[in-house]
Amino acid sequence: MGLYDHYEPVPAIDCPGCGARLDYFQGKDGPCAFLRWRQGSMHPVGFEGDPPTPSELTDYRLPDAFVFDAWCDCGHSVELTGFCSDGTWASTALGDASTAGPAIAAHEVSDGWRQCTRCAEAWACPERIGLCVCPSCRALTQLGSRPGEA
Ligand SMILES: [Zn+2]
Ligand SMILES: [Zn+2]
């Protein structure tokens, strides 16, 4: 067994602090066998160093939800949650959504800002990140509705 796995969200995530592209994430919610997971692939796309076990990569799967993170050079830590659909990593949320329930709506209030429909908190979040954890009430929010819509 290793200590972590390596995760590659697709599309890639930019640091919310400085905008730098983040391409090296680590997480401990998967098999922790130094595997390389890429969003959209059911099985690991590779491994770091020597194969950790004799198993073929196709023996490994991800859990339905898993948290992973990265430290940016600017000092910002970025936590993400991946979700599987039919056993394949299908979507990624900004923030730790491991204890959040199903996604609720978020409104886009202005460029790069969204508002939680549960607690009315507004915060900055890159527009192309659809799923984001509300920093106030910790709800998983999904962008897609405009103010005035349900
Ligand atoms: Zn940064
Ligand atoms: Zn909220």
Short mmCIF file of N, CA and C and ligand atoms in Angstrom, two decimals:
data_model
loop_
_atom_site.label_atom_id
_atom_site.label_comp_id
_atom_site.label_asym_id
_atom_site.label_seq_id
_atom_site.Cartn_x
_atom_site.Cartn_y
_atom_site.Cartn_z
N MET A 1 0.84 -1.20 0.00
CA MET A 1 0.00 0.00 0.00
C MET A 1 0.87 1.25 0.00
N GLY A 2 0.40 2.27 -0.70
CA GLY A 2 1.08 3.56 -0.67
C GLY A 2 0.44 4.47 0.35
N LEU A 3 0.70 5.75 0.18
CA LEU A 3 0.18 6.71 1.13
C LEU A 3 -0.90 7.60 0.55
N TYR A 4 -0.97 7.65 -0.75
CA TYR A 4 -1.90 8.56 -1.41
C TYR A 4 -2.01 8.16 -2.87
N ASP A 5 -2.92 8.82 -3.58
CA ASP A 5 -2.98 8.71 -5.03
C ASP A 5 -2.87 10.12 -5.61
N HIS A 6 -2.64 10.17 -6.88
CA HIS A 6 -2.44 11.42 -7.61
C HIS A 6 -3.68 11.63 -8.49
N TYR A 7 -4.23 12.85 -8.46
CA TYR A 7 -5.50 13.12 -9.14
C TYR A 7 -5.36 14.24 -10.16
N GLU A 8 -5.96 14.01 -11.33
CA GLU A 8 -5.94 15.03 -12.38
C GLU A 8 -7.38 15.37 -12.78
N PRO A 9 -7.91 16.49 -12.27
CA PRO A 9 -9.25 16.90 -12.70
C PRO A 9 -9.23 17.32 -14.17
N VAL A 10 -10.30 17.02 -14.88
CA VAL A 10 -10.46 17.45 -16.28
C VAL A 10 -11.82 18.12 -16.42
N PRO A 11 -11.92 19.40 -16.79
CA PRO A 11 -10.78 20.28 -17.11
C PRO A 11 -9.96 20.61 -15.88
N ALA A 12 -8.74 21.07 -16.11
CA ALA A 12 -7.83 21.39 -15.01
C ALA A 12 -8.39 22.54 -14.18
N ILE A 13 -7.92 22.63 -12.94
CA ILE A 13 -8.40 23.64 -12.00
C ILE A 13 -7.34 24.72 -11.84
N ASP A 14 -7.79 25.97 -11.85
CA ASP A 14 -6.88 27.09 -11.59
C ASP A 14 -6.98 27.47 -10.12
N CYS A 15 -5.85 27.89 -9.55
CA CYS A 15 -5.83 28.32 -8.16
C CYS A 15 -6.76 29.51 -7.97
N PRO A 16 -7.71 29.44 -7.02
CA PRO A 16 -8.59 30.59 -6.79
C PRO A 16 -7.83 31.78 -6.22
N GLY A 17 -6.64 31.54 -5.68
CA GLY A 17 -5.87 32.64 -5.11
C GLY A 17 -5.11 33.44 -6.15
N CYS A 18 -4.41 32.77 -7.06
CA CYS A 18 -3.53 33.48 -7.99
C CYS A 18 -3.80 33.13 -9.45
N GLY A 19 -4.65 32.15 -9.71
CA GLY A 19 -4.97 31.82 -11.10
C GLY A 19 -4.03 30.84 -11.76
N ALA A 20 -3.00 30.39 -11.04
CA ALA A 20 -2.07 29.43 -11.64
C ALA A 20 -2.76 28.09 -11.88
N ARG A 21 -2.37 27.41 -12.95
CA ARG A 21 -2.90 26.10 -13.24
C ARG A 21 -2.37 25.09 -12.22
N LEU A 22 -3.27 24.33 -11.62
CA LEU A 22 -2.86 23.31 -10.65
C LEU A 22 -3.00 21.94 -11.31
N ASP A 23 -1.92 21.21 -11.35
CA ASP A 23 -1.97 19.91 -12.04
C ASP A 23 -1.44 18.78 -11.18
N TYR A 24 -1.20 19.05 -9.91
CA TYR A 24 -0.73 17.95 -9.07
C TYR A 24 -1.54 17.92 -7.78
N PHE A 25 -2.50 17.04 -7.72
CA PHE A 25 -3.34 16.90 -6.53
C PHE A 25 -3.08 15.53 -5.90
N GLN A 26 -3.14 15.49 -4.57
CA GLN A 26 -3.01 14.23 -3.85
C GLN A 26 -4.24 14.00 -2.99
N GLY A 27 -4.60 12.74 -2.82
CA GLY A 27 -5.73 12.42 -1.96
C GLY A 27 -5.56 11.05 -1.34
N LYS A 28 -6.26 10.86 -0.23
CA LYS A 28 -6.16 9.60 0.53
C LYS A 28 -7.47 8.83 0.57
N ASP A 29 -8.46 9.26 -0.18
CA ASP A 29 -9.75 8.58 -0.13
C ASP A 29 -9.85 7.42 -1.11
N GLY A 30 -8.91 7.32 -2.05
CA GLY A 30 -8.92 6.22 -3.01
C GLY A 30 -8.11 5.04 -2.48
N PRO A 31 -7.61 4.20 -3.36
CA PRO A 31 -6.86 3.02 -2.92
C PRO A 31 -5.53 3.35 -2.25
N CYS A 32 -5.02 4.57 -2.39
CA CYS A 32 -3.74 4.97 -1.80
C CYS A 32 -2.62 4.03 -2.23
N ALA A 33 -2.44 3.89 -3.50
CA ALA A 33 -1.42 2.97 -4.03
C ALA A 33 -0.54 3.70 -5.05
N PHE A 34 -0.35 5.00 -4.87
CA PHE A 34 0.45 5.82 -5.79
C PHE A 34 -0.08 5.74 -7.22
N LEU A 35 -1.40 5.62 -7.33
CA LEU A 35 -2.03 5.55 -8.65
C LEU A 35 -2.26 6.95 -9.18
N ARG A 36 -2.38 7.06 -10.49
CA ARG A 36 -2.72 8.33 -11.12
C ARG A 36 -4.12 8.22 -11.71
N TRP A 37 -5.02 9.02 -11.13
CA TRP A 37 -6.41 9.03 -11.58
C TRP A 37 -6.66 10.27 -12.42
N ARG A 38 -7.39 10.10 -13.50
CA ARG A 38 -7.76 11.24 -14.36
C ARG A 38 -9.27 11.24 -14.52
N GLN A 39 -9.87 12.42 -14.34
CA GLN A 39 -11.32 12.53 -14.47
C GLN A 39 -11.75 12.02 -15.84
N GLY A 40 -12.78 11.17 -15.85
CA GLY A 40 -13.29 10.62 -17.10
C GLY A 40 -12.84 9.20 -17.36
N SER A 41 -11.85 8.73 -16.58
CA SER A 41 -11.36 7.36 -16.76
C SER A 41 -11.83 6.50 -15.59
N MET A 42 -12.36 5.33 -15.88
CA MET A 42 -12.85 4.45 -14.82
C MET A 42 -11.70 3.88 -14.00
N HIS A 43 -10.58 3.61 -14.65
CA HIS A 43 -9.45 2.98 -13.98
C HIS A 43 -8.27 3.95 -13.95
N PRO A 44 -7.28 3.68 -13.09
CA PRO A 44 -6.10 4.55 -13.05
C PRO A 44 -5.44 4.62 -14.43
N VAL A 45 -4.88 5.79 -14.74
CA VAL A 45 -4.19 5.96 -16.02
C VAL A 45 -2.69 5.66 -15.87
N GLY A 46 -2.25 5.38 -14.65
CA GLY A 46 -0.84 5.06 -14.46
C GLY A 46 -0.53 5.02 -12.98
N PHE A 47 0.75 4.94 -12.68
CA PHE A 47 1.17 4.92 -11.29
C PHE A 47 2.53 5.58 -11.21
N GLU A 48 2.87 6.02 -10.00
CA GLU A 48 4.16 6.66 -9.80
C GLU A 48 5.15 5.61 -9.33
N GLY A 49 6.30 5.57 -9.98
CA GLY A 49 7.32 4.61 -9.58
C GLY A 49 6.94 3.20 -9.98
N ASP A 50 7.38 2.24 -9.20
CA ASP A 50 7.11 0.85 -9.51
C ASP A 50 5.66 0.51 -9.19
N PRO A 51 5.09 -0.44 -9.90
CA PRO A 51 3.71 -0.85 -9.57
C PRO A 51 3.65 -1.27 -8.10
N PRO A 52 2.68 -0.75 -7.37
CA PRO A 52 2.62 -1.00 -5.93
C PRO A 52 2.28 -2.44 -5.60
N THR A 53 1.56 -3.10 -6.45
CA THR A 53 1.15 -4.48 -6.19
C THR A 53 1.13 -5.18 -7.54
N PRO A 54 1.06 -6.48 -7.57
CA PRO A 54 0.99 -7.18 -8.85
C PRO A 54 -0.34 -6.96 -9.58
N SER A 55 -1.30 -6.37 -8.91
CA SER A 55 -2.62 -6.19 -9.53
C SER A 55 -2.52 -5.39 -10.81
N GLU A 56 -3.36 -5.71 -11.74
CA GLU A 56 -3.52 -4.87 -12.91
C GLU A 56 -4.22 -3.58 -12.49
N LEU A 57 -3.97 -2.51 -13.22
CA LEU A 57 -4.60 -1.24 -12.87
C LEU A 57 -6.12 -1.33 -12.91
N THR A 58 -6.63 -2.24 -13.73
CA THR A 58 -8.09 -2.33 -13.85
C THR A 58 -8.74 -2.91 -12.60
N ASP A 59 -7.93 -3.39 -11.63
CA ASP A 59 -8.53 -3.87 -10.38
C ASP A 59 -8.96 -2.72 -9.48
N TYR A 60 -8.48 -1.51 -9.79
CA TYR A 60 -8.72 -0.39 -8.88
C TYR A 60 -9.92 0.42 -9.33
N ARG A 61 -10.69 0.86 -8.34
CA ARG A 61 -11.79 1.80 -8.59
C ARG A 61 -11.74 2.89 -7.53
N LEU A 62 -12.39 3.98 -7.84
CA LEU A 62 -12.54 5.07 -6.88
C LEU A 62 -13.86 4.94 -6.13
N PRO A 63 -13.93 5.45 -4.89
CA PRO A 63 -15.22 5.49 -4.19
C PRO A 63 -16.15 6.51 -4.86
N ASP A 64 -17.41 6.51 -4.47
CA ASP A 64 -18.40 7.39 -5.10
C ASP A 64 -18.06 8.87 -4.90
N ALA A 65 -17.44 9.18 -3.77
CA ALA A 65 -17.00 10.56 -3.51
C ALA A 65 -15.65 10.50 -2.83
N PHE A 66 -14.76 11.40 -3.19
CA PHE A 66 -13.41 11.38 -2.63
C PHE A 66 -12.83 12.78 -2.65
N VAL A 67 -12.10 13.11 -1.59
CA VAL A 67 -11.53 14.45 -1.42
C VAL A 67 -10.04 14.39 -1.73
N PHE A 68 -9.54 15.40 -2.40
CA PHE A 68 -8.10 15.49 -2.67
C PHE A 68 -7.73 16.96 -2.68
N ASP A 69 -6.44 17.26 -2.58
CA ASP A 69 -6.06 18.67 -2.48
C ASP A 69 -4.68 18.93 -3.03
N ALA A 70 -4.38 20.22 -3.15
CA ALA A 70 -3.09 20.66 -3.64
C ALA A 70 -2.70 21.94 -2.92
N TRP A 71 -1.40 22.15 -2.79
CA TRP A 71 -0.89 23.43 -2.31
C TRP A 71 -0.35 24.16 -3.52
N CYS A 72 -0.82 25.40 -3.70
CA CYS A 72 -0.29 26.23 -4.77
C CYS A 72 0.99 26.91 -4.27
N ASP A 73 1.85 27.28 -5.22
CA ASP A 73 3.07 28.01 -4.86
C ASP A 73 2.77 29.32 -4.15
N CYS A 74 1.57 29.88 -4.37
CA CYS A 74 1.22 31.16 -3.74
C CYS A 74 0.82 30.97 -2.28
N GLY A 75 0.76 29.73 -1.80
CA GLY A 75 0.41 29.48 -0.41
C GLY A 75 -1.03 29.08 -0.20
N HIS A 76 -1.81 29.15 -1.26
CA HIS A 76 -3.22 28.79 -1.20
C HIS A 76 -3.35 27.27 -1.22
N SER A 77 -4.17 26.70 -0.34
CA SER A 77 -4.46 25.29 -0.45
C SER A 77 -5.81 25.13 -1.13
N VAL A 78 -5.89 24.20 -2.04
CA VAL A 78 -7.10 24.00 -2.83
C VAL A 78 -7.60 22.59 -2.59
N GLU A 79 -8.81 22.49 -2.06
CA GLU A 79 -9.41 21.20 -1.75
C GLU A 79 -10.53 20.94 -2.76
N LEU A 80 -10.55 19.74 -3.28
CA LEU A 80 -11.56 19.38 -4.27
C LEU A 80 -12.22 18.08 -3.87
N THR A 81 -13.44 17.86 -4.35
CA THR A 81 -14.14 16.60 -4.15
C THR A 81 -14.53 16.04 -5.51
N GLY A 82 -14.15 14.82 -5.76
CA GLY A 82 -14.54 14.14 -7.00
C GLY A 82 -15.73 13.24 -6.75
N PHE A 83 -16.57 13.11 -7.77
CA PHE A 83 -17.74 12.24 -7.69
C PHE A 83 -17.73 11.26 -8.85
N CYS A 84 -18.07 10.01 -8.54
CA CYS A 84 -18.16 9.00 -9.58
C CYS A 84 -19.60 8.79 -10.01
N SER A 85 -19.76 8.52 -11.28
CA SER A 85 -21.05 8.13 -11.83
C SER A 85 -20.82 6.83 -12.57
N ASP A 86 -21.56 5.79 -12.21
CA ASP A 86 -21.35 4.45 -12.79
C ASP A 86 -19.89 4.01 -12.68
N GLY A 87 -19.26 4.34 -11.56
CA GLY A 87 -17.90 3.87 -11.32
C GLY A 87 -16.81 4.68 -11.97
N THR A 88 -17.18 5.74 -12.67
CA THR A 88 -16.18 6.57 -13.34
C THR A 88 -16.22 7.98 -12.76
N TRP A 89 -15.03 8.54 -12.49
CA TRP A 89 -14.91 9.89 -11.99
C TRP A 89 -15.54 10.83 -13.01
N ALA A 90 -16.68 11.45 -12.65
CA ALA A 90 -17.46 12.19 -13.64
C ALA A 90 -17.48 13.69 -13.39
N SER A 91 -17.36 14.12 -12.13
CA SER A 91 -17.45 15.55 -11.87
C SER A 91 -16.57 15.90 -10.68
N THR A 92 -16.24 17.18 -10.56
CA THR A 92 -15.35 17.65 -9.50
C THR A 92 -15.91 18.93 -8.92
N ALA A 93 -15.96 18.99 -7.59
CA ALA A 93 -16.44 20.19 -6.91
C ALA A 93 -15.29 20.88 -6.21
N LEU A 94 -15.33 22.19 -6.14
CA LEU A 94 -14.35 22.95 -5.38
C LEU A 94 -14.77 22.93 -3.91
N GLY A 95 -13.90 22.44 -3.05
CA GLY A 95 -14.20 22.35 -1.63
C GLY A 95 -14.39 20.91 -1.19
N ASP A 96 -14.46 20.72 0.13
CA ASP A 96 -14.69 19.38 0.68
C ASP A 96 -16.19 19.15 0.78
N ALA A 97 -16.72 18.34 -0.14
CA ALA A 97 -18.16 18.08 -0.17
C ALA A 97 -18.48 16.69 0.34
N SER A 98 -17.53 16.07 1.08
CA SER A 98 -17.71 14.68 1.47
C SER A 98 -18.88 14.50 2.42
N THR A 99 -19.24 15.54 3.18
CA THR A 99 -20.36 15.42 4.11
C THR A 99 -21.56 16.23 3.66
N ALA A 100 -21.46 16.86 2.48
CA ALA A 100 -22.59 17.65 1.97
C ALA A 100 -23.61 16.72 1.33
N GLY A 101 -24.84 17.13 1.31
CA GLY A 101 -25.89 16.36 0.67
C GLY A 101 -25.90 16.63 -0.83
N PRO A 102 -27.01 16.29 -1.48
CA PRO A 102 -27.13 16.57 -2.92
C PRO A 102 -26.97 18.06 -3.20
N ALA A 103 -26.51 18.37 -4.41
CA ALA A 103 -26.25 19.76 -4.76
C ALA A 103 -27.53 20.59 -4.76
N ILE A 104 -27.41 21.82 -4.26
CA ILE A 104 -28.49 22.79 -4.36
C ILE A 104 -28.06 23.86 -5.35
N ALA A 105 -28.97 24.74 -5.72
CA ALA A 105 -28.66 25.73 -6.75
C ALA A 105 -27.82 26.87 -6.19
N ALA A 106 -26.98 27.41 -7.05
CA ALA A 106 -26.29 28.67 -6.77
C ALA A 106 -26.60 29.63 -7.91
N HIS A 107 -26.78 30.89 -7.56
CA HIS A 107 -26.99 31.92 -8.58
C HIS A 107 -25.66 32.55 -8.94
N GLU A 108 -25.52 32.93 -10.20
CA GLU A 108 -24.38 33.75 -10.58
C GLU A 108 -24.81 35.19 -10.37
N VAL A 109 -24.10 35.91 -9.49
CA VAL A 109 -24.53 37.27 -9.18
C VAL A 109 -23.72 38.30 -9.97
N SER A 110 -22.48 37.99 -10.33
CA SER A 110 -21.72 38.82 -11.24
C SER A 110 -20.54 37.98 -11.70
N ASP A 111 -19.70 38.52 -12.55
CA ASP A 111 -18.60 37.74 -13.10
C ASP A 111 -17.76 37.11 -12.00
N GLY A 112 -17.74 35.79 -11.97
CA GLY A 112 -16.89 35.09 -11.02
C GLY A 112 -17.42 35.07 -9.61
N TRP A 113 -18.64 35.53 -9.40
CA TRP A 113 -19.24 35.50 -8.06
C TRP A 113 -20.52 34.69 -8.11
N ARG A 114 -20.75 33.92 -7.07
CA ARG A 114 -22.01 33.18 -6.99
C ARG A 114 -22.61 33.29 -5.59
N GLN A 115 -23.89 32.98 -5.51
CA GLN A 115 -24.61 33.12 -4.25
C GLN A 115 -25.34 31.83 -3.93
N CYS A 116 -25.19 31.37 -2.69
CA CYS A 116 -25.85 30.17 -2.21
C CYS A 116 -27.35 30.44 -2.02
N THR A 117 -28.19 29.52 -2.49
CA THR A 117 -29.64 29.74 -2.33
C THR A 117 -30.13 29.28 -0.97
N ARG A 118 -29.26 28.64 -0.17
CA ARG A 118 -29.70 28.22 1.17
C ARG A 118 -29.44 29.31 2.19
N CYS A 119 -28.21 29.87 2.19
CA CYS A 119 -27.86 30.83 3.24
C CYS A 119 -27.61 32.23 2.71
N ALA A 120 -27.67 32.42 1.38
CA ALA A 120 -27.51 33.73 0.74
C ALA A 120 -26.08 34.25 0.78
N GLU A 121 -25.12 33.44 1.23
CA GLU A 121 -23.72 33.84 1.17
C GLU A 121 -23.30 33.99 -0.29
N ALA A 122 -22.51 35.02 -0.58
CA ALA A 122 -21.94 35.19 -1.92
C ALA A 122 -20.42 35.11 -1.81
N TRP A 123 -19.81 34.47 -2.79
CA TRP A 123 -18.35 34.33 -2.73
C TRP A 123 -17.79 34.24 -4.15
N ALA A 124 -16.49 34.47 -4.26
CA ALA A 124 -15.83 34.43 -5.57
C ALA A 124 -15.48 32.99 -5.90
N CYS A 125 -15.82 32.58 -7.10
CA CYS A 125 -15.51 31.23 -7.56
C CYS A 125 -15.43 31.27 -9.08
N PRO A 126 -14.37 30.70 -9.66
CA PRO A 126 -14.23 30.75 -11.12
C PRO A 126 -15.48 30.23 -11.81
N GLU A 127 -15.89 30.92 -12.86
CA GLU A 127 -17.16 30.66 -13.51
C GLU A 127 -17.26 29.24 -14.05
N ARG A 128 -16.16 28.70 -14.55
CA ARG A 128 -16.28 27.41 -15.21
C ARG A 128 -16.27 26.24 -14.24
N ILE A 129 -16.13 26.53 -12.93
CA ILE A 129 -16.30 25.48 -11.93
C ILE A 129 -17.77 25.39 -11.59
N GLY A 130 -18.45 24.34 -12.04
CA GLY A 130 -19.89 24.26 -11.84
C GLY A 130 -20.27 23.97 -10.41
N LEU A 131 -19.58 23.02 -9.79
CA LEU A 131 -19.90 22.59 -8.43
C LEU A 131 -18.94 23.24 -7.46
N CYS A 132 -19.48 23.82 -6.40
CA CYS A 132 -18.63 24.50 -5.42
C CYS A 132 -19.29 24.43 -4.05
N VAL A 133 -18.50 24.16 -3.02
CA VAL A 133 -19.03 24.11 -1.66
C VAL A 133 -19.18 25.53 -1.13
N CYS A 134 -20.36 25.84 -0.58
CA CYS A 134 -20.61 27.16 0.01
C CYS A 134 -19.68 27.34 1.21
N PRO A 135 -18.90 28.44 1.25
CA PRO A 135 -17.97 28.63 2.38
C PRO A 135 -18.67 28.92 3.69
N SER A 136 -19.95 29.26 3.65
CA SER A 136 -20.67 29.61 4.87
C SER A 136 -21.42 28.41 5.45
N CYS A 137 -22.32 27.80 4.66
CA CYS A 137 -23.15 26.73 5.22
C CYS A 137 -22.67 25.34 4.79
N ARG A 138 -21.60 25.28 3.98
CA ARG A 138 -21.00 24.02 3.55
C ARG A 138 -21.89 23.20 2.63
N ALA A 139 -22.94 23.81 2.08
CA ALA A 139 -23.77 23.09 1.12
C ALA A 139 -23.00 22.94 -0.20
N LEU A 140 -23.23 21.85 -0.88
CA LEU A 140 -22.70 21.69 -2.23
C LEU A 140 -23.63 22.45 -3.17
N THR A 141 -23.10 23.40 -3.90
CA THR A 141 -23.94 24.22 -4.78
C THR A 141 -23.55 23.98 -6.22
N GLN A 142 -24.54 24.10 -7.08
CA GLN A 142 -24.33 23.92 -8.50
C GLN A 142 -24.78 25.15 -9.24
N LEU A 143 -23.86 25.72 -10.01
CA LEU A 143 -24.19 26.90 -10.79
C LEU A 143 -25.11 26.50 -11.93
N GLY A 144 -25.96 27.37 -12.35
CA GLY A 144 -26.80 27.04 -13.48
C GLY A 144 -28.08 27.83 -13.52
N SER A 145 -28.40 28.50 -12.42
CA SER A 145 -29.61 29.31 -12.43
C SER A 145 -29.23 30.78 -12.26
N ARG A 146 -30.09 31.66 -12.71
CA ARG A 146 -29.85 33.09 -12.62
C ARG A 146 -30.74 33.67 -11.54
N PRO A 147 -30.37 34.82 -10.97
CA PRO A 147 -31.24 35.43 -9.97
C PRO A 147 -32.65 35.59 -10.53
N GLY A 148 -33.65 35.25 -9.72
CA GLY A 148 -35.03 35.34 -10.17
C GLY A 148 -35.58 34.01 -10.62
N GLU A 149 -34.68 33.09 -10.97
CA GLU A 149 -35.14 31.74 -11.33
C GLU A 149 -35.15 30.87 -10.08
N ALA A 150 -35.84 29.78 -10.17
CA ALA A 150 -35.95 28.89 -9.00
C ALA A 150 -34.60 28.25 -8.71
ZN ZN B 1 -2.09 30.16 -6.24
ZN ZN B 2 -24.68 28.50 1.88
#
